[in-house]
Tab-separated table of C-alpha atoms in Angstrom:
chain	number	residue	atom	x	y	z
A	242	MET	CA	0.000	0.000	0.000
A	243	LYS	CA	1.507	3.300	-1.071
A	244	THR	CA	0.913	6.102	1.416
A	245	PHE	CA	2.395	9.365	2.588
A	246	GLY	CA	2.963	11.455	5.676
A	247	PHE	CA	5.516	13.684	7.330
A	248	ALA	CA	8.961	12.409	8.336
A	249	ALA	CA	12.240	13.615	9.796
A	250	GLN	CA	15.264	12.713	7.663
A	251	ALA	CA	17.779	13.628	10.395
A	252	ALA	CA	17.867	14.837	13.995
A	253	THR	CA	18.381	18.422	12.877
A	254	ALA	CA	15.917	18.354	9.965
A	255	PRO	CA	12.329	19.633	10.083
A	256	LEU	CA	9.509	17.216	9.397
A	257	ALA	CA	8.614	17.247	5.719
A	258	PRO	CA	6.405	15.320	3.248
A	259	PHE	CA	7.442	11.692	2.796
A	260	SER	CA	6.034	8.901	0.626
A	261	PHE	CA	6.469	5.240	1.599
A	262	GLU	CA	4.752	1.848	1.517
A	263	ARG	CA	2.736	-0.004	4.105
A	264	ARG	CA	2.723	-3.793	3.975
A	265	ASP	CA	0.010	-5.702	2.156
A	266	LEU	CA	-2.655	-7.055	4.481
A	267	ARG	CA	-1.901	-10.356	6.160
A	268	PRO	CA	-4.857	-12.490	7.295
A	269	ASN	CA	-4.937	-10.936	10.786
A	270	ASP	CA	-4.281	-7.319	9.722
A	271	VAL	CA	-6.496	-4.257	9.836
A	272	ALA	CA	-5.927	-1.334	7.463
A	273	MET	CA	-7.132	2.120	8.410
A	274	GLU	CA	-7.262	5.676	7.227
A	275	VAL	CA	-5.743	7.859	9.934
A	276	LEU	CA	-8.202	10.564	10.975
A	277	TYR	CA	-6.418	12.154	13.913
A	278	CYS	CA	-2.989	11.781	15.494
A	279	GLY	CA	-1.848	13.218	18.804
A	280	VAL	CA	1.519	14.900	19.246
A	281	CYS	CA	3.443	13.438	22.184
A	282	HIS	CA	6.608	14.804	23.805
A	283	THR	CA	8.125	11.433	22.901
A	284	ASP	CA	7.705	12.361	19.231
A	285	LEU	CA	9.913	15.393	19.795
A	286	HIS	CA	12.532	13.334	21.676
A	287	GLN	CA	12.602	10.692	18.948
A	288	VAL	CA	12.816	13.157	16.056
A	289	ARG	CA	15.744	14.916	17.731
A	290	ASN	CA	17.386	11.612	18.715
A	291	ASP	CA	17.537	12.713	22.351
A	292	TRP	CA	17.718	9.076	23.490
A	293	GLY	CA	20.275	7.950	20.912
A	294	TRP	CA	18.327	5.209	19.119
A	295	SER	CA	16.420	7.058	16.389
A	296	GLN	CA	16.504	5.722	12.827
A	297	TYR	CA	15.786	7.901	9.820
A	298	PRO	CA	13.600	8.528	7.951
A	299	LEU	CA	11.354	8.654	11.006
A	300	VAL	CA	7.565	9.045	10.814
A	301	PRO	CA	6.360	9.826	14.370
A	302	GLY	CA	2.940	9.366	15.909
A	303	HIS	CA	1.585	6.826	18.411
A	304	GLU	CA	-1.727	8.382	19.423
A	305	ILE	CA	-3.806	7.335	16.433
A	306	ILE	CA	-7.523	7.378	15.675
A	307	GLY	CA	-8.646	5.938	12.349
A	308	ARG	CA	-11.399	4.390	10.289
A	309	VAL	CA	-11.068	0.785	9.099
A	310	THR	CA	-10.738	0.592	5.307
A	311	ALA	CA	-9.962	-3.126	4.873
A	312	VAL	CA	-9.520	-6.265	6.974
A	313	GLY	CA	-7.612	-9.498	6.474
A	314	THR	CA	-9.370	-12.796	5.900
A	315	ALA	CA	-8.935	-13.961	9.508
A	316	VAL	CA	-10.042	-10.733	11.218
A	317	THR	CA	-13.126	-11.254	13.383
A	318	HIS	CA	-13.403	-8.188	15.636
A	319	TYR	CA	-13.492	-5.349	13.125
A	320	LYS	CA	-15.187	-4.482	9.864
A	321	VAL	CA	-14.820	-1.729	7.290
A	322	GLY	CA	-16.102	1.554	8.707
A	323	ASP	CA	-15.309	0.831	12.369
A	324	HIS	CA	-13.443	3.493	14.330
A	325	VAL	CA	-10.273	2.150	15.901
A	326	GLY	CA	-7.249	3.398	17.780
A	327	VAL	CA	-3.581	2.446	17.839
A	328	GLY	CA	-1.274	3.403	20.681
A	329	CYS	CA	2.417	3.057	21.406
A	330	MET	CA	2.880	-0.559	20.307
A	331	VAL	CA	1.830	-2.638	17.327
A	332	ASP	CA	3.057	-6.124	18.236
A	333	SER	CA	4.686	-8.366	20.843
A	334	CYS	CA	5.800	-11.988	20.993
A	335	GLN	CA	2.328	-13.118	22.273
A	336	GLU	CA	4.021	-16.128	23.896
A	337	CYS	CA	5.878	-15.028	27.035
A	338	ASP	CA	4.364	-14.930	30.530
A	339	GLN	CA	3.794	-11.183	30.355
A	340	CYS	CA	2.012	-11.302	27.010
A	341	ARG	CA	-0.155	-14.166	28.223
A	342	LYS	CA	-1.179	-11.995	31.199
A	343	GLY	CA	-2.196	-9.153	28.885
A	344	LEU	CA	0.886	-7.113	29.718
A	345	GLU	CA	2.223	-6.788	26.179
A	346	GLN	CA	3.973	-3.556	27.151
A	347	LEU	CA	6.247	-5.702	29.338
A	348	CYS	CA	6.883	-8.417	26.712
A	349	ARG	CA	10.025	-10.373	27.630
A	350	LYS	CA	11.260	-10.063	24.046
A	351	GLY	CA	10.321	-6.404	23.812
A	352	ASN	CA	7.138	-5.081	22.283
A	353	ILE	CA	7.221	-3.515	18.820
A	354	GLN	CA	6.853	0.242	18.976
A	355	THR	CA	4.477	1.961	16.585
A	356	TYR	CA	7.358	3.875	15.023
A	357	ASN	CA	11.153	3.900	15.035
A	358	ASP	CA	11.241	0.155	15.581
A	359	THR	CA	11.663	-3.067	13.635
A	360	GLU	CA	8.940	-5.666	13.227
A	361	ARG	CA	10.481	-8.868	14.524
A	362	PHE	CA	7.661	-11.292	15.235
A	363	SER	CA	5.196	-11.522	12.395
A	364	CYS	CA	6.668	-9.779	9.380
A	365	ASP	CA	8.764	-11.396	6.650
A	366	PRO	CA	11.004	-9.781	5.659
A	367	VAL	CA	11.825	-7.701	8.741
A	368	ALA	CA	10.512	-4.173	8.245
A	369	ARG	CA	10.678	-0.738	9.865
A	370	THR	CA	7.674	0.732	11.617
A	371	TYR	CA	6.332	4.156	10.714
A	372	GLY	CA	3.830	6.021	12.860
A	373	GLY	CA	0.616	7.945	12.618
A	374	TYR	CA	1.762	11.190	11.017
A	375	SER	CA	0.563	9.501	7.832
A	376	LYS	CA	-2.528	8.876	5.757
A	377	HIS	CA	-2.799	5.116	6.288
A	378	LEU	CA	-1.775	2.485	8.832
A	379	VAL	CA	-1.732	-1.318	8.849
A	380	VAL	CA	-1.722	-3.151	12.187
A	381	ARG	CA	-2.423	-6.660	13.404
A	382	GLU	CA	-5.925	-7.037	14.778
A	383	GLU	CA	-4.808	-7.751	18.347
A	384	PHE	CA	-3.233	-4.294	18.634
A	385	ALA	CA	-6.156	-2.292	17.282
A	386	LEU	CA	-8.479	-0.806	19.897
A	387	ARG	CA	-12.175	-0.157	19.490
A	388	VAL	CA	-13.168	3.479	19.959
A	389	PRO	CA	-16.393	3.399	22.010
A	390	ASP	CA	-19.473	5.100	20.663
A	391	GLY	CA	-19.856	8.578	22.090
A	392	LEU	CA	-16.118	9.257	22.464
A	393	ASP	CA	-15.229	12.402	20.502
A	394	LEU	CA	-12.908	11.179	17.737
A	395	SER	CA	-11.232	14.561	17.390
A	396	LYS	CA	-10.141	14.559	21.048
A	397	ALA	CA	-9.623	10.861	21.756
A	398	ALA	CA	-6.166	10.359	20.198
A	399	PRO	CA	-4.080	11.427	23.246
A	400	LEU	CA	-5.842	8.804	25.343
A	401	LEU	CA	-3.760	6.199	23.473
A	402	CYS	CA	-0.585	7.438	25.178
A	403	ALA	CA	-1.134	10.201	27.744
A	404	GLY	CA	-4.353	8.549	28.860
A	405	ILE	CA	-3.106	5.011	29.340
A	406	THR	CA	0.274	6.139	30.707
A	407	THR	CA	-1.498	7.744	33.650
A	408	TYR	CA	-4.497	5.384	33.893
A	409	SER	CA	-2.295	2.311	34.300
A	410	PRO	CA	-0.450	3.383	37.487
A	411	LEU	CA	-3.661	4.826	38.923
A	412	ARG	CA	-5.276	1.397	38.500
A	413	THR	CA	-2.173	-0.547	39.548
A	414	PHE	CA	-1.829	1.387	42.794
A	415	ASN	CA	-5.568	1.415	43.573
A	416	ALA	CA	-6.583	5.027	43.085
A	417	GLY	CA	-10.262	5.442	43.883
A	418	PRO	CA	-12.713	6.714	46.488
A	419	GLY	CA	-10.897	7.492	49.712
A	420	SER	CA	-7.420	7.533	48.152
A	421	ARG	CA	-5.221	10.621	48.134
A	422	VAL	CA	-3.454	11.226	44.831
A	423	GLY	CA	-0.825	13.838	44.057
A	424	VAL	CA	0.102	14.830	40.509
A	425	VAL	CA	3.447	16.488	39.805
A	426	GLY	CA	3.434	18.467	36.572
A	427	LEU	CA	0.408	19.753	34.686
A	428	GLY	CA	1.231	19.149	31.041
A	429	GLY	CA	-0.088	16.556	28.615
A	430	LEU	CA	0.372	13.656	31.032
A	431	GLY	CA	-0.388	15.590	34.194
A	432	HIS	CA	-3.710	16.991	33.073
A	433	MET	CA	-4.845	13.465	32.132
A	434	ALA	CA	-3.716	12.122	35.518
A	435	VAL	CA	-5.832	14.785	37.229
A	436	LYS	CA	-8.916	14.098	35.113
A	437	LEU	CA	-8.666	10.325	35.464
A	438	ALA	CA	-7.940	10.307	39.200
A	439	ALA	CA	-10.850	12.664	39.819
A	440	ALA	CA	-13.145	10.488	37.685
A	441	MET	CA	-12.087	7.472	39.767
A	442	GLY	CA	-13.246	9.293	42.894
A	443	ALA	CA	-9.846	10.081	44.406
A	444	ASP	CA	-8.962	13.211	46.318
A	445	VAL	CA	-6.559	14.955	43.915
A	446	THR	CA	-3.804	17.480	44.582
A	447	VAL	CA	-1.678	19.086	41.882
A	448	ILE	CA	1.869	19.726	43.106
A	449	SER	CA	3.469	22.704	41.390
A	450	ARG	CA	6.332	25.122	41.965
A	451	SER	CA	4.005	28.134	42.023
A	452	LYS	CA	0.329	29.019	42.386
A	453	ASN	CA	0.141	30.081	38.721
A	454	LYS	CA	-1.620	26.865	37.696
A	455	GLU	CA	-4.104	26.753	40.551
A	456	ALA	CA	-7.100	27.857	38.472
A	457	ASP	CA	-6.246	25.341	35.744
A	458	ALA	CA	-5.773	22.537	38.267
A	459	LEU	CA	-9.168	23.158	39.857
A	460	ALA	CA	-10.850	23.439	36.453
A	461	LEU	CA	-9.441	20.042	35.467
A	462	GLY	CA	-10.923	18.412	38.562
A	463	ALA	CA	-8.234	18.732	41.239
A	464	ASP	CA	-9.323	19.481	44.784
A	465	ARG	CA	-6.396	21.775	45.489
A	466	LEU	CA	-2.893	22.852	44.493
A	467	LEU	CA	0.159	22.384	46.720
A	468	VAL	CA	3.083	24.763	46.119
A	469	SER	CA	6.280	22.712	46.323
A	470	THR	CA	8.463	25.794	46.986
A	471	ASP	CA	6.400	26.684	50.078
A	472	ALA	CA	8.278	24.940	52.896
A	473	ALA	CA	5.493	25.372	55.447
A	474	ALA	CA	2.835	24.002	53.086
A	475	MET	CA	5.026	21.020	52.179
A	476	ALA	CA	5.685	20.257	55.842
A	477	ALA	CA	1.976	20.394	56.592
A	478	ALA	CA	1.315	17.961	53.718
A	479	ALA	CA	3.798	15.336	54.988
A	480	ASP	CA	2.430	11.768	55.039
A	481	GLY	CA	-0.603	13.029	53.141
A	482	PHE	CA	-0.585	10.944	49.925
A	483	ASP	CA	-1.215	7.319	49.081
A	484	LEU	CA	0.081	7.799	45.541
A	485	ILE	CA	1.991	10.483	43.662
A	486	ILE	CA	2.143	10.436	39.851
A	487	ASP	CA	5.258	12.320	38.675
A	488	THR	CA	4.754	13.390	35.055
A	489	VAL	CA	7.744	15.753	34.673
A	490	PRO	CA	9.522	14.783	31.394
A	491	VAL	CA	13.035	16.083	32.219
A	492	LYS	CA	15.709	15.433	34.837
A	493	HIS	CA	14.548	16.810	38.172
A	494	ASP	CA	14.754	16.379	41.948
A	495	ILE	CA	12.142	14.051	43.452
A	496	ASN	CA	13.405	14.406	47.039
A	497	PRO	CA	10.875	17.106	48.015
A	498	TYR	CA	8.005	14.742	47.177
A	499	LEU	CA	9.112	11.646	49.102
A	500	PRO	CA	8.138	12.899	52.612
A	501	LEU	CA	4.653	13.632	51.234
A	502	LEU	CA	3.999	9.898	50.893
A	503	ASP	CA	2.261	8.050	53.682
A	504	VAL	CA	3.616	4.757	55.007
A	505	ASP	CA	3.683	2.052	52.305
A	506	SER	CA	2.853	4.590	49.604
A	507	THR	CA	4.395	5.080	46.170
A	508	LEU	CA	5.755	7.784	43.913
A	509	VAL	CA	5.422	6.617	40.295
A	510	LEU	CA	7.572	8.096	37.550
A	511	VAL	CA	5.846	8.260	34.167
A	512	GLY	CA	7.469	11.279	32.527
A	513	GLN	CA	11.258	11.283	32.654
A	514	ILE	CA	13.095	8.588	30.690
A	515	GLY	CA	16.683	8.879	31.861
A	516	PRO	CA	18.610	10.188	34.868
A	517	LEU	CA	17.175	11.939	37.903
A	518	ALA	CA	18.763	13.983	40.651
A	519	GLU	CA	20.095	11.567	43.290
A	520	PRO	CA	17.293	10.540	45.665
A	521	SER	CA	17.785	10.233	49.399
A	522	THR	CA	16.931	6.867	50.903
A	523	VAL	CA	16.077	8.361	54.310
A	524	PRO	CA	12.350	8.934	53.723
A	525	LEU	CA	12.138	5.611	51.884
A	526	LEU	CA	13.583	3.646	54.776
A	527	LEU	CA	11.796	5.528	57.545
A	528	GLY	CA	8.381	5.329	55.925
A	529	ARG	CA	8.658	2.098	53.904
A	530	ARG	CA	7.921	4.291	50.920
A	531	ARG	CA	8.545	3.313	47.301
A	532	ILE	CA	9.724	4.854	44.037
A	533	ALA	CA	8.336	3.043	41.002
A	534	GLY	CA	8.201	3.491	37.256
A	535	SER	CA	5.371	2.693	34.883
A	536	PRO	CA	5.163	2.584	31.081
A	537	ILE	CA	1.917	2.342	29.102
A	538	GLY	CA	-0.657	-0.362	29.817
A	539	GLY	CA	-1.441	-3.563	27.945
A	540	ILE	CA	-4.042	-3.818	25.223
A	541	ALA	CA	-6.846	-5.029	27.526
A	542	GLU	CA	-6.158	-2.269	30.043
A	543	THR	CA	-6.014	0.330	27.263
A	544	GLN	CA	-9.425	-0.806	26.025
A	545	GLU	CA	-10.675	-0.640	29.615
A	546	MET	CA	-9.361	2.937	29.804
A	547	LEU	CA	-11.134	3.944	26.581
A	548	ASN	CA	-14.394	2.455	27.851
A	549	PHE	CA	-13.969	4.224	31.192
A	550	CYS	CA	-13.337	7.568	29.469
A	551	ALA	CA	-16.425	7.121	27.307
A	552	LYS	CA	-18.550	6.268	30.350
A	553	MET	CA	-17.210	9.129	32.481
A	554	ASN	CA	-16.828	11.638	29.629
A	555	VAL	CA	-13.103	12.058	30.264
A	556	LEU	CA	-11.252	13.615	27.334
A	557	PRO	CA	-7.987	15.514	27.026
A	558	ASP	CA	-7.935	19.245	26.406
A	559	VAL	CA	-6.553	19.569	22.876
A	560	GLU	CA	-5.512	22.127	20.297
A	561	MET	CA	-6.195	21.004	16.726
A	562	ILE	CA	-3.491	21.702	14.147
A	563	ARG	CA	-2.887	21.029	10.453
A	564	MET	CA	-0.159	18.643	9.373
A	565	ASP	CA	1.860	21.507	7.892
A	566	GLN	CA	1.946	23.173	11.336
A	567	ILE	CA	3.838	20.297	12.958
A	568	ASN	CA	7.257	21.963	13.087
A	569	GLU	CA	5.772	25.039	14.762
A	570	ALA	CA	3.937	22.717	17.156
A	571	PHE	CA	7.228	20.991	18.037
A	572	GLU	CA	8.793	24.361	18.826
A	573	ARG	CA	5.857	25.246	21.049
A	574	LEU	CA	5.939	21.815	22.699
A	575	ASP	CA	9.619	22.326	23.490
A	576	ARG	CA	8.772	25.468	25.450
A	577	ALA	CA	5.626	23.959	27.040
A	578	ASP	CA	3.353	26.300	25.097
A	579	VAL	CA	0.345	23.988	24.699
A	580	ARG	CA	-2.802	23.327	26.726
A	581	TYR	CA	-2.555	20.426	26.899
A	582	ARG	CA	-2.100	18.298	23.826
A	583	PHE	CA	-1.769	18.970	20.110
A	584	VAL	CA	-3.832	16.794	17.787
A	585	ILE	CA	-3.236	16.728	14.029
A	586	ASP	CA	-6.312	16.711	11.804
A	587	MET	CA	-5.036	14.279	9.184
A	588	ALA	CA	-7.629	15.534	6.676
A	589	SER	CA	-5.187	18.428	6.325
A	590	LEU	CA	-2.713	16.173	4.483
A	591	PRO	CA	-2.623	17.058	0.783
A	592	ALA	CA	-4.063	14.549	-1.652
A	593	THR	CA	-0.609	13.585	-2.929
A	594	GLN	CA	2.962	14.119	-1.822
A	595	ALA	CA	6.368	13.935	-3.357
A	596	ALA	CA	8.839	11.331	-2.165
């Protein structure tokens, strides 16, 4: 299948039109027209090769909403015209203990990322993966997600990454009525953590360096804002949280947050991939507190999250852009100038593109 999108040809190059081919449908494949694609901070990191493993040309995009255009002969769950989503992964070994438990994101052999990866399990010959900044996508049925009726297609795309990245630790660590949840950072991930935790019935506090985001935090569903630079307020909040979701996507100091945890409580890192400022073990040892990390969820949990968001009317706050605005959007994303997630209207792609 010939298709087109926008790709980076090098770490220093802007995204530009790019033509390429998707694989022909295998029996268990679903083909879709991409309708909307979210813009994740990971896309910016990958395009700029901040983590050192980017391969070019690179077509980003792992928050994808589409319409099914064709199905393979063995597909049973989807038909032409269905609305489906694709998140951060498009395959896994399907055989290891983690995959059998529905934890494909923790596949022992490594899941296949939606872009900047190599299909290793079910593709012959081995092929590169290209993401959702494109007109069409082909994915195996098991990694397509059904978009529930009533979920706004134009806003749903960020749920496939920002949504599940925060939903999964909230579920894993039992956020719900009676639980006290702190959220550090109020960007794309943080605003979803607030909305989801509030929808689950938790008492939610946004933890920020200043009071500037207090109105936004309350509007998103938080019960209050705690200023982390206010020593007296932080001391008064000691032992006050069962769970803290840290969404900050850069190296930072987590030590101020550890005394906020109650006994046997957890701070979960979901934003920063890489080094942190050195943590002190004192509050960990004295309070039997924990620092944990969490990636996305598995396919079943992601579907559960979509169903929950449809039921509770939880959607990200988004700014719609055209495909040709992506480089400007990256610049704005780099300086945190977005509330709270960009979504590309893929109808803005031209009818044809040059290679």
